[in-house]
Amino acid sequence: MIICVDLDRTLIYSANALDLGAETPRLLCVEIYKGAPLSYMTETAAELLRTLQGHVVPTTTRTPEQLARVRLPGPPPSYAIASNGGHLLVDGVPDPAWTARVTARLAGCAPLDEVKAHLGATAGPFVATLRVASDLFVYAVVDRAALPYGWVDALAAWCAPRGWAVSLQGRKVYAVPRPLTKAAAAVEIRDRLGGPLLAAGDSLLDADLLEVADAAIRPAHGELAGAGFTRDHLTVTTATGVRAGEEMLAWMHARVKTRRTSPSWRCGTS
């Protein structure tokens, strides 16, 4: 079974995204940045991930360099998806054939420099940093409290006819070419390995991934929750924050177990 899992706010959580309740779970730090802990999962989630049987595929908008900072429990994954599908990593190394296919797909979109220039021209003091990721897409680190009403919607309206999509995730506003998708890379891995595909994610950039999966799950927080995203084959957690990550991994264990014990298994939400 192939299990594609988004990272930030799905599998791993920054301190601001933990959403801890009255009973604080024991946490495991899985990412250090500039000498300080940055991302966590619960110890229960870590054990669930370590014992999850199947091809676990970290699937993220992070660049390969940002992904390399994350130390997940268990053996290094054979496959990983980085840069929102722009890089298909095989044993940690970008697959050159996939990179060439992505480059060809992006030929019909507006150039990266044009979108970056527009973002820079419309940015105000609410934008702390403007960054280019893997020479594929651009994102702005923003002050959410100071973000003007309608700015993200206006950016999305400008990007749409140019073949780009916009997503707001935490403190980051992403502008990404529409052909650059996690789903395309996940389907490529499924074609190579065979078997059903499970998927998990929380943002609009994960919607296509959840669509192509045989069964999918999302947390009760995030962009997709805000948009009321539902599908017949999609499960929604009851928990939010870091506990939702734990719940999603338990759901994956249950699907893998059912697959292994029932020849008539079919993917679904039950």
PDB file of C-alpha atoms in Angstrom:
ATOM      1  CA  MET A   1       0.000   0.000   0.000  1.00  0.00           C
ATOM      2  CA  ILE A   2       1.229   3.500  -0.870  1.00  0.00           C
ATOM      3  CA  ILE A   3       0.613   6.129   1.820  1.00  0.00           C
ATOM      4  CA  CYS A   4       1.195   9.757   0.774  1.00  0.00           C
ATOM      5  CA  VAL A   5       1.156  12.064   3.783  1.00  0.00           C
ATOM      6  CA  ASP A   6       1.464  15.839   3.837  1.00  0.00           C
ATOM      7  CA  LEU A   7       3.826  17.101   6.532  1.00  0.00           C
ATOM      8  CA  ASP A   8       3.146  20.534   8.028  1.00  0.00           C
ATOM      9  CA  ARG A   9      -0.147  20.734   9.932  1.00  0.00           C
ATOM     10  CA  THR A  10      -0.974  17.170   8.893  1.00  0.00           C
ATOM     11  CA  LEU A  11       1.773  14.902  10.188  1.00  0.00           C
ATOM     12  CA  ILE A  12       4.043  17.405  11.985  1.00  0.00           C
ATOM     13  CA  TYR A  13       3.237  20.646  13.821  1.00  0.00           C
ATOM     14  CA  SER A  14       5.019  23.823  14.835  1.00  0.00           C
ATOM     15  CA  ALA A  15       4.510  25.130  18.358  1.00  0.00           C
ATOM     16  CA  ASN A  16       1.898  27.604  17.096  1.00  0.00           C
ATOM     17  CA  ALA A  17      -0.092  24.852  15.369  1.00  0.00           C
ATOM     18  CA  LEU A  18      -0.125  22.242  18.160  1.00  0.00           C
ATOM     19  CA  ASP A  19      -3.582  23.249  19.466  1.00  0.00           C
ATOM     20  CA  LEU A  20      -2.983  21.542  22.794  1.00  0.00           C
ATOM     21  CA  GLY A  21      -5.903  20.827  25.094  1.00  0.00           C
ATOM     22  CA  ALA A  22      -6.042  20.576  28.838  1.00  0.00           C
ATOM     23  CA  GLU A  23      -4.249  17.211  28.787  1.00  0.00           C
ATOM     24  CA  THR A  24      -0.874  17.847  27.174  1.00  0.00           C
ATOM     25  CA  PRO A  25       0.424  14.830  25.232  1.00  0.00           C
ATOM     26  CA  ARG A  26       4.071  13.860  25.266  1.00  0.00           C
ATOM     27  CA  LEU A  27       5.737  15.340  22.203  1.00  0.00           C
ATOM     28  CA  LEU A  28       8.649  14.280  20.038  1.00  0.00           C
ATOM     29  CA  CYS A  29      10.672  16.947  18.209  1.00  0.00           C
ATOM     30  CA  VAL A  30      11.234  15.907  14.586  1.00  0.00           C
ATOM     31  CA  GLU A  31      12.816  19.080  13.206  1.00  0.00           C
ATOM     32  CA  ILE A  32      15.558  21.425  14.401  1.00  0.00           C
ATOM     33  CA  TYR A  33      16.083  24.735  12.602  1.00  0.00           C
ATOM     34  CA  LYS A  34      18.864  27.189  13.406  1.00  0.00           C
ATOM     35  CA  GLY A  35      19.620  25.294  16.589  1.00  0.00           C
ATOM     36  CA  ALA A  36      16.056  25.392  17.937  1.00  0.00           C
ATOM     37  CA  PRO A  37      13.199  22.844  17.913  1.00  0.00           C
ATOM     38  CA  LEU A  38      10.645  23.651  15.216  1.00  0.00           C
ATOM     39  CA  SER A  39       8.263  20.754  14.487  1.00  0.00           C
ATOM     40  CA  TYR A  40       6.681  18.063  16.632  1.00  0.00           C
ATOM     41  CA  MET A  41       4.411  15.051  16.672  1.00  0.00           C
ATOM     42  CA  THR A  42       3.027  13.172  19.645  1.00  0.00           C
ATOM     43  CA  GLU A  43       4.997  10.190  20.885  1.00  0.00           C
ATOM     44  CA  THR A  44       1.962   8.040  20.134  1.00  0.00           C
ATOM     45  CA  ALA A  45       1.901   9.337  16.554  1.00  0.00           C
ATOM     46  CA  ALA A  46       5.627   8.656  16.251  1.00  0.00           C
ATOM     47  CA  GLU A  47       5.126   5.023  17.263  1.00  0.00           C
ATOM     48  CA  LEU A  48       2.183   4.668  14.869  1.00  0.00           C
ATOM     49  CA  LEU A  49       4.314   6.034  12.034  1.00  0.00           C
ATOM     50  CA  ARG A  50       7.283   3.828  12.929  1.00  0.00           C
ATOM     51  CA  THR A  51       5.111   0.698  12.805  1.00  0.00           C
ATOM     52  CA  LEU A  52       3.003   1.651   9.767  1.00  0.00           C
ATOM     53  CA  GLN A  53       3.425  -1.021   7.091  1.00  0.00           C
ATOM     54  CA  GLY A  54       3.520   0.092   3.478  1.00  0.00           C
ATOM     55  CA  HIS A  55       5.324   2.609   1.314  1.00  0.00           C
ATOM     56  CA  VAL A  56       5.078   5.787   3.422  1.00  0.00           C
ATOM     57  CA  VAL A  57       5.727   8.778   1.141  1.00  0.00           C
ATOM     58  CA  PRO A  58       6.294  12.210   2.764  1.00  0.00           C
ATOM     59  CA  THR A  59       4.413  14.556   0.415  1.00  0.00           C
ATOM     60  CA  THR A  60       5.102  18.234   0.904  1.00  0.00           C
ATOM     61  CA  THR A  61       5.334  21.725  -0.535  1.00  0.00           C
ATOM     62  CA  ARG A  62       8.709  22.002   1.195  1.00  0.00           C
ATOM     63  CA  THR A  63      11.796  22.054  -0.995  1.00  0.00           C
ATOM     64  CA  PRO A  64      14.125  19.035  -0.799  1.00  0.00           C
ATOM     65  CA  GLU A  65      16.444  21.074   1.432  1.00  0.00           C
ATOM     66  CA  GLN A  66      13.612  21.944   3.832  1.00  0.00           C
ATOM     67  CA  LEU A  67      12.376  18.364   3.806  1.00  0.00           C
ATOM     68  CA  ALA A  68      15.864  17.113   4.722  1.00  0.00           C
ATOM     69  CA  ARG A  69      15.590  18.916   8.074  1.00  0.00           C
ATOM     70  CA  VAL A  70      12.728  16.639   9.144  1.00  0.00           C
ATOM     71  CA  ARG A  71      13.688  13.420  10.930  1.00  0.00           C
ATOM     72  CA  LEU A  72      10.648  11.166  10.964  1.00  0.00           C
ATOM     73  CA  PRO A  73      10.564   7.954  13.026  1.00  0.00           C
ATOM     74  CA  GLY A  74      11.356   4.768  11.137  1.00  0.00           C
ATOM     75  CA  PRO A  75      13.638   4.045   8.193  1.00  0.00           C
ATOM     76  CA  PRO A  76      14.277   6.696   5.516  1.00  0.00           C
ATOM     77  CA  PRO A  77      11.496   6.586   2.904  1.00  0.00           C
ATOM     78  CA  SER A  78      12.288   5.082  -0.494  1.00  0.00           C
ATOM     79  CA  TYR A  79      10.114   7.752  -2.128  1.00  0.00           C
ATOM     80  CA  ALA A  80       9.273  11.326  -1.172  1.00  0.00           C
ATOM     81  CA  ILE A  81       7.466  14.158  -2.948  1.00  0.00           C
ATOM     82  CA  ALA A  82       8.856  17.671  -2.465  1.00  0.00           C
ATOM     83  CA  SER A  83       8.236  21.135  -3.935  1.00  0.00           C
ATOM     84  CA  ASN A  84       4.512  20.358  -4.318  1.00  0.00           C
ATOM     85  CA  GLY A  85       5.286  17.607  -6.809  1.00  0.00           C
ATOM     86  CA  GLY A  86       8.143  19.418  -8.510  1.00  0.00           C
ATOM     87  CA  HIS A  87      10.618  16.875  -7.171  1.00  0.00           C
ATOM     88  CA  LEU A  88      10.156  13.129  -6.939  1.00  0.00           C
ATOM     89  CA  LEU A  89      12.877  11.868  -4.613  1.00  0.00           C
ATOM     90  CA  VAL A  90      14.066   8.277  -4.903  1.00  0.00           C
ATOM     91  CA  ASP A  91      16.267   7.310  -1.941  1.00  0.00           C
ATOM     92  CA  GLY A  92      16.688  11.027  -1.276  1.00  0.00           C
ATOM     93  CA  VAL A  93      17.797  11.928  -4.817  1.00  0.00           C
ATOM     94  CA  PRO A  94      15.617  13.845  -7.347  1.00  0.00           C
ATOM     95  CA  ASP A  95      14.507  11.661 -10.259  1.00  0.00           C
ATOM     96  CA  PRO A  96      15.812  13.450 -13.395  1.00  0.00           C
ATOM     97  CA  ALA A  97      13.163  11.971 -15.691  1.00  0.00           C
ATOM     98  CA  TRP A  98      10.403  13.305 -13.445  1.00  0.00           C
ATOM     99  CA  THR A  99      12.074  16.716 -13.270  1.00  0.00           C
ATOM    100  CA  ALA A 100      12.111  16.876 -17.074  1.00  0.00           C
ATOM    101  CA  ARG A 101       8.408  16.000 -17.246  1.00  0.00           C
ATOM    102  CA  VAL A 102       7.562  18.723 -14.738  1.00  0.00           C
ATOM    103  CA  THR A 103       9.525  21.304 -16.730  1.00  0.00           C
ATOM    104  CA  ALA A 104       7.565  20.409 -19.853  1.00  0.00           C
ATOM    105  CA  ARG A 105       4.235  20.692 -18.006  1.00  0.00           C
ATOM    106  CA  LEU A 106       5.027  24.200 -16.750  1.00  0.00           C
ATOM    107  CA  ALA A 107       5.743  25.595 -20.214  1.00  0.00           C
ATOM    108  CA  GLY A 108       2.146  26.764 -20.615  1.00  0.00           C
ATOM    109  CA  CYS A 109       2.078  28.845 -17.408  1.00  0.00           C
ATOM    110  CA  ALA A 110       3.153  32.431 -16.843  1.00  0.00           C
ATOM    111  CA  PRO A 111       6.869  32.684 -15.997  1.00  0.00           C
ATOM    112  CA  LEU A 112       7.951  32.534 -12.374  1.00  0.00           C
ATOM    113  CA  ASP A 113       9.578  35.969 -12.627  1.00  0.00           C
ATOM    114  CA  GLU A 114       6.276  37.551 -13.704  1.00  0.00           C
ATOM    115  CA  VAL A 115       4.402  36.152 -10.718  1.00  0.00           C
ATOM    116  CA  LYS A 116       7.197  37.033  -8.305  1.00  0.00           C
ATOM    117  CA  ALA A 117       7.264  40.603  -9.642  1.00  0.00           C
ATOM    118  CA  HIS A 118       3.508  40.961  -9.146  1.00  0.00           C
ATOM    119  CA  LEU A 119       3.735  39.624  -5.604  1.00  0.00           C
ATOM    120  CA  GLY A 120       6.515  42.078  -4.857  1.00  0.00           C
ATOM    121  CA  ALA A 121       4.582  44.989  -6.359  1.00  0.00           C
ATOM    122  CA  THR A 122       1.407  44.262  -4.366  1.00  0.00           C
ATOM    123  CA  ALA A 123       3.134  43.371  -1.095  1.00  0.00           C
ATOM    124  CA  GLY A 124       2.884  45.755   1.810  1.00  0.00           C
ATOM    125  CA  PRO A 125       4.412  45.868   5.288  1.00  0.00           C
ATOM    126  CA  PHE A 126       2.377  42.754   6.129  1.00  0.00           C
ATOM    127  CA  VAL A 127       4.818  40.705   3.978  1.00  0.00           C
ATOM    128  CA  ALA A 128       7.940  39.857   5.963  1.00  0.00           C
ATOM    129  CA  THR A 129       9.727  37.865   3.257  1.00  0.00           C
ATOM    130  CA  LEU A 130       9.222  36.876  -0.368  1.00  0.00           C
ATOM    131  CA  ARG A 131      10.917  33.624  -1.379  1.00  0.00           C
ATOM    132  CA  VAL A 132      11.345  31.449  -4.458  1.00  0.00           C
ATOM    133  CA  ALA A 133      11.269  27.678  -3.891  1.00  0.00           C
ATOM    134  CA  SER A 134      13.284  25.339  -6.123  1.00  0.00           C
ATOM    135  CA  ASP A 135      12.918  27.821  -9.028  1.00  0.00           C
ATOM    136  CA  LEU A 136       9.363  26.467  -9.356  1.00  0.00           C
ATOM    137  CA  PHE A 137       7.020  28.633  -7.271  1.00  0.00           C
ATOM    138  CA  VAL A 138       6.993  31.591  -4.922  1.00  0.00           C
ATOM    139  CA  TYR A 139       5.638  32.237  -1.458  1.00  0.00           C
ATOM    140  CA  ALA A 140       5.310  35.180   0.916  1.00  0.00           C
ATOM    141  CA  VAL A 141       5.760  34.946   4.679  1.00  0.00           C
ATOM    142  CA  VAL A 142       3.088  37.257   6.085  1.00  0.00           C
ATOM    143  CA  ASP A 143       1.799  38.730   9.319  1.00  0.00           C
ATOM    144  CA  ARG A 144      -1.653  37.131   9.428  1.00  0.00           C
ATOM    145  CA  ALA A 145      -3.023  39.756  11.803  1.00  0.00           C
ATOM    146  CA  ALA A 146      -2.005  42.560   9.439  1.00  0.00           C
ATOM    147  CA  LEU A 147      -2.992  40.789   6.193  1.00  0.00           C
ATOM    148  CA  PRO A 148      -5.476  43.085   4.383  1.00  0.00           C
ATOM    149  CA  TYR A 149      -8.942  41.678   3.778  1.00  0.00           C
ATOM    150  CA  GLY A 150      -9.266  40.470   0.201  1.00  0.00           C
ATOM    151  CA  TRP A 151      -5.539  40.553  -0.624  1.00  0.00           C
ATOM    152  CA  VAL A 152      -5.246  36.770  -0.998  1.00  0.00           C
ATOM    153  CA  ASP A 153      -8.437  36.631  -3.083  1.00  0.00           C
ATOM    154  CA  ALA A 154      -7.167  39.421  -5.344  1.00  0.00           C
ATOM    155  CA  LEU A 155      -3.864  37.600  -5.793  1.00  0.00           C
ATOM    156  CA  ALA A 156      -5.711  34.391  -6.660  1.00  0.00           C
ATOM    157  CA  ALA A 157      -7.857  36.234  -9.221  1.00  0.00           C
ATOM    158  CA  TRP A 158      -4.738  37.699 -10.867  1.00  0.00           C
ATOM    159  CA  CYS A 159      -2.937  34.336 -10.893  1.00  0.00           C
ATOM    160  CA  ALA A 160      -5.805  32.205 -12.219  1.00  0.00           C
ATOM    161  CA  PRO A 161      -5.727  33.276 -15.904  1.00  0.00           C
ATOM    162  CA  ARG A 162      -1.945  32.882 -15.844  1.00  0.00           C
ATOM    163  CA  GLY A 163      -2.166  29.221 -14.856  1.00  0.00           C
ATOM    164  CA  TRP A 164      -1.216  29.667 -11.204  1.00  0.00           C
ATOM    165  CA  ALA A 165      -3.051  28.831  -7.960  1.00  0.00           C
ATOM    166  CA  VAL A 166      -2.860  30.512  -4.549  1.00  0.00           C
ATOM    167  CA  SER A 167      -2.983  28.919  -1.101  1.00  0.00           C
ATOM    168  CA  LEU A 168      -2.776  30.427   2.402  1.00  0.00           C
ATOM    169  CA  GLN A 169      -1.160  28.073   4.919  1.00  0.00           C
ATOM    170  CA  GLY A 170      -0.366  29.431   8.344  1.00  0.00           C
ATOM    171  CA  ARG A 171       1.938  32.413   7.816  1.00  0.00           C
ATOM    172  CA  LYS A 172       2.692  31.565   4.176  1.00  0.00           C
ATOM    173  CA  VAL A 173       0.876  32.583   1.004  1.00  0.00           C
ATOM    174  CA  TYR A 174       1.860  30.292  -1.878  1.00  0.00           C
ATOM    175  CA  ALA A 175       1.584  31.007  -5.599  1.00  0.00           C
ATOM    176  CA  VAL A 176       2.078  27.736  -7.478  1.00  0.00           C
ATOM    177  CA  PRO A 177       1.702  26.772 -11.164  1.00  0.00           C
ATOM    178  CA  ARG A 178      -1.453  24.684 -11.550  1.00  0.00           C
ATOM    179  CA  PRO A 179       0.303  21.771 -13.303  1.00  0.00           C
ATOM    180  CA  LEU A 180       2.674  21.478 -10.323  1.00  0.00           C
ATOM    181  CA  THR A 181       0.713  19.030  -8.166  1.00  0.00           C
ATOM    182  CA  LYS A 182       1.293  16.457  -5.484  1.00  0.00           C
ATOM    183  CA  ALA A 183      -1.311  14.269  -7.180  1.00  0.00           C
ATOM    184  CA  ALA A 184       0.704  13.859 -10.378  1.00  0.00           C
ATOM    185  CA  ALA A 185       3.759  12.712  -8.434  1.00  0.00           C
ATOM    186  CA  ALA A 186       1.657  10.390  -6.259  1.00  0.00           C
ATOM    187  CA  VAL A 187       0.111   8.775  -9.340  1.00  0.00           C
ATOM    188  CA  GLU A 188       3.605   8.283 -10.774  1.00  0.00           C
ATOM    189  CA  ILE A 189       4.657   6.427  -7.613  1.00  0.00           C
ATOM    190  CA  ARG A 190       1.474   4.344  -7.708  1.00  0.00           C
ATOM    191  CA  ASP A 191       2.201   3.442 -11.339  1.00  0.00           C
ATOM    192  CA  ARG A 192       5.725   2.364 -10.414  1.00  0.00           C
ATOM    193  CA  LEU A 193       4.893   0.363  -7.301  1.00  0.00           C
ATOM    194  CA  GLY A 194       1.305  -0.761  -7.837  1.00  0.00           C
ATOM    195  CA  GLY A 195      -1.256  -1.117  -5.062  1.00  0.00           C
ATOM    196  CA  PRO A 196      -3.882   1.217  -3.582  1.00  0.00           C
ATOM    197  CA  LEU A 197      -3.123   4.773  -2.536  1.00  0.00           C
ATOM    198  CA  LEU A 198      -3.978   6.347   0.821  1.00  0.00           C
ATOM    199  CA  ALA A 199      -3.497  10.094   1.296  1.00  0.00           C
ATOM    200  CA  ALA A 200      -3.700  12.758   3.997  1.00  0.00           C
ATOM    201  CA  GLY A 201      -3.469  16.542   3.820  1.00  0.00           C
ATOM    202  CA  ASP A 202      -4.931  19.764   5.174  1.00  0.00           C
ATOM    203  CA  SER A 203      -4.501  22.530   2.575  1.00  0.00           C
ATOM    204  CA  LEU A 204      -5.929  23.467  -0.800  1.00  0.00           C
ATOM    205  CA  LEU A 205      -2.639  22.307  -2.327  1.00  0.00           C
ATOM    206  CA  ASP A 206      -3.504  18.834  -0.984  1.00  0.00           C
ATOM    207  CA  ALA A 207      -6.982  18.685  -2.533  1.00  0.00           C
ATOM    208  CA  ASP A 208      -5.807  17.097  -5.784  1.00  0.00           C
ATOM    209  CA  LEU A 209      -3.850  14.481  -3.823  1.00  0.00           C
ATOM    210  CA  LEU A 210      -6.907  13.533  -1.778  1.00  0.00           C
ATOM    211  CA  GLU A 211      -8.984  13.370  -4.971  1.00  0.00           C
ATOM    212  CA  VAL A 212      -6.795  10.753  -6.684  1.00  0.00           C
ATOM    213  CA  ALA A 213      -6.379   8.551  -3.601  1.00  0.00           C
ATOM    214  CA  ASP A 214      -8.387   5.364  -3.168  1.00  0.00           C
ATOM    215  CA  ALA A 215      -9.108   6.500   0.379  1.00  0.00           C
ATOM    216  CA  ALA A 216      -8.163   9.785   2.034  1.00  0.00           C
ATOM    217  CA  ILE A 217      -8.299  11.634   5.317  1.00  0.00           C
ATOM    218  CA  ARG A 218      -7.952  15.270   6.331  1.00  0.00           C
ATOM    219  CA  PRO A 219      -7.809  17.000   9.711  1.00  0.00           C
ATOM    220  CA  ALA A 220     -10.689  19.043  11.097  1.00  0.00           C
ATOM    221  CA  HIS A 221      -8.497  22.139  10.777  1.00  0.00           C
ATOM    222  CA  GLY A 222      -6.787  23.917   7.889  1.00  0.00           C
ATOM    223  CA  GLU A 223      -7.779  25.333   4.517  1.00  0.00           C
ATOM    224  CA  LEU A 224      -9.773  22.293   3.434  1.00  0.00           C
ATOM    225  CA  ALA A 225     -11.751  22.353   6.677  1.00  0.00           C
ATOM    226  CA  GLY A 226     -12.453  26.045   6.149  1.00  0.00           C
ATOM    227  CA  ALA A 227     -13.658  25.309   2.620  1.00  0.00           C
ATOM    228  CA  GLY A 228     -15.859  22.424   3.801  1.00  0.00           C
ATOM    229  CA  PHE A 229     -14.012  20.016   1.507  1.00  0.00           C
ATOM    230  CA  THR A 230     -15.696  16.584   1.464  1.00  0.00           C
ATOM    231  CA  ARG A 231     -15.690  13.540  -0.803  1.00  0.00           C
ATOM    232  CA  ASP A 232     -17.315  10.113  -0.551  1.00  0.00           C
ATOM    233  CA  HIS A 233     -13.941   8.422   0.000  1.00  0.00           C
ATOM    234  CA  LEU A 234     -12.709  11.082   2.469  1.00  0.00           C
ATOM    235  CA  THR A 235     -12.653  10.798   6.261  1.00  0.00           C
ATOM    236  CA  VAL A 236     -12.403  13.864   8.537  1.00  0.00           C
ATOM    237  CA  THR A 237     -10.794  13.653  11.979  1.00  0.00           C
ATOM    238  CA  THR A 238     -12.641  14.554  15.133  1.00  0.00           C
ATOM    239  CA  ALA A 239      -9.485  16.063  16.660  1.00  0.00           C
ATOM    240  CA  THR A 240      -7.623  19.200  15.612  1.00  0.00           C
ATOM    241  CA  GLY A 241      -3.964  20.150  15.918  1.00  0.00           C
ATOM    242  CA  VAL A 242      -1.280  17.630  16.754  1.00  0.00           C
ATOM    243  CA  ARG A 243      -3.843  15.104  18.011  1.00  0.00           C
ATOM    244  CA  ALA A 244      -5.362  15.055  14.529  1.00  0.00           C
ATOM    245  CA  GLY A 245      -2.009  13.826  13.229  1.00  0.00           C
ATOM    246  CA  GLU A 246      -2.208  10.947  15.696  1.00  0.00           C
ATOM    247  CA  GLU A 247      -5.794  10.172  14.641  1.00  0.00           C
ATOM    248  CA  MET A 248      -4.874  10.119  10.944  1.00  0.00           C
ATOM    249  CA  LEU A 249      -2.050   7.652  11.539  1.00  0.00           C
ATOM    250  CA  ALA A 250      -4.395   5.385  13.521  1.00  0.00           C
ATOM    251  CA  TRP A 251      -6.810   5.532  10.555  1.00  0.00           C
ATOM    252  CA  MET A 252      -3.991   4.482   8.215  1.00  0.00           C
ATOM    253  CA  HIS A 253      -3.106   1.544  10.453  1.00  0.00           C
ATOM    254  CA  ALA A 254      -6.717   0.390  10.338  1.00  0.00           C
ATOM    255  CA  ARG A 255      -6.817   0.580   6.509  1.00  0.00           C
ATOM    256  CA  VAL A 256      -3.544  -1.340   6.170  1.00  0.00           C
ATOM    257  CA  LYS A 257      -4.765  -4.029   8.586  1.00  0.00           C
ATOM    258  CA  THR A 258      -8.044  -4.402   6.702  1.00  0.00           C
ATOM    259  CA  ARG A 259      -6.165  -4.653   3.419  1.00  0.00           C
ATOM    260  CA  ARG A 260      -3.907  -7.397   4.791  1.00  0.00           C
ATOM    261  CA  THR A 261      -6.702  -9.478   6.342  1.00  0.00           C
ATOM    262  CA  SER A 262      -9.509  -9.136   3.802  1.00  0.00           C
ATOM    263  CA  PRO A 263      -9.046 -10.164   0.141  1.00  0.00           C
ATOM    264  CA  SER A 264     -12.289  -8.335  -0.700  1.00  0.00           C
ATOM    265  CA  TRP A 265     -11.064  -5.064   0.820  1.00  0.00           C
ATOM    266  CA  ARG A 266     -12.188  -1.878  -0.883  1.00  0.00           C
ATOM    267  CA  CYS A 267     -11.060   1.627   0.030  1.00  0.00           C
ATOM    268  CA  GLY A 268     -13.627   3.812   1.711  1.00  0.00           C
ATOM    269  CA  THR A 269     -14.367   6.044   4.672  1.00  0.00           C
ATOM    270  CA  SER A 270     -15.763   3.397   7.000  1.00  0.00           C
TER     271      SER A 270
END
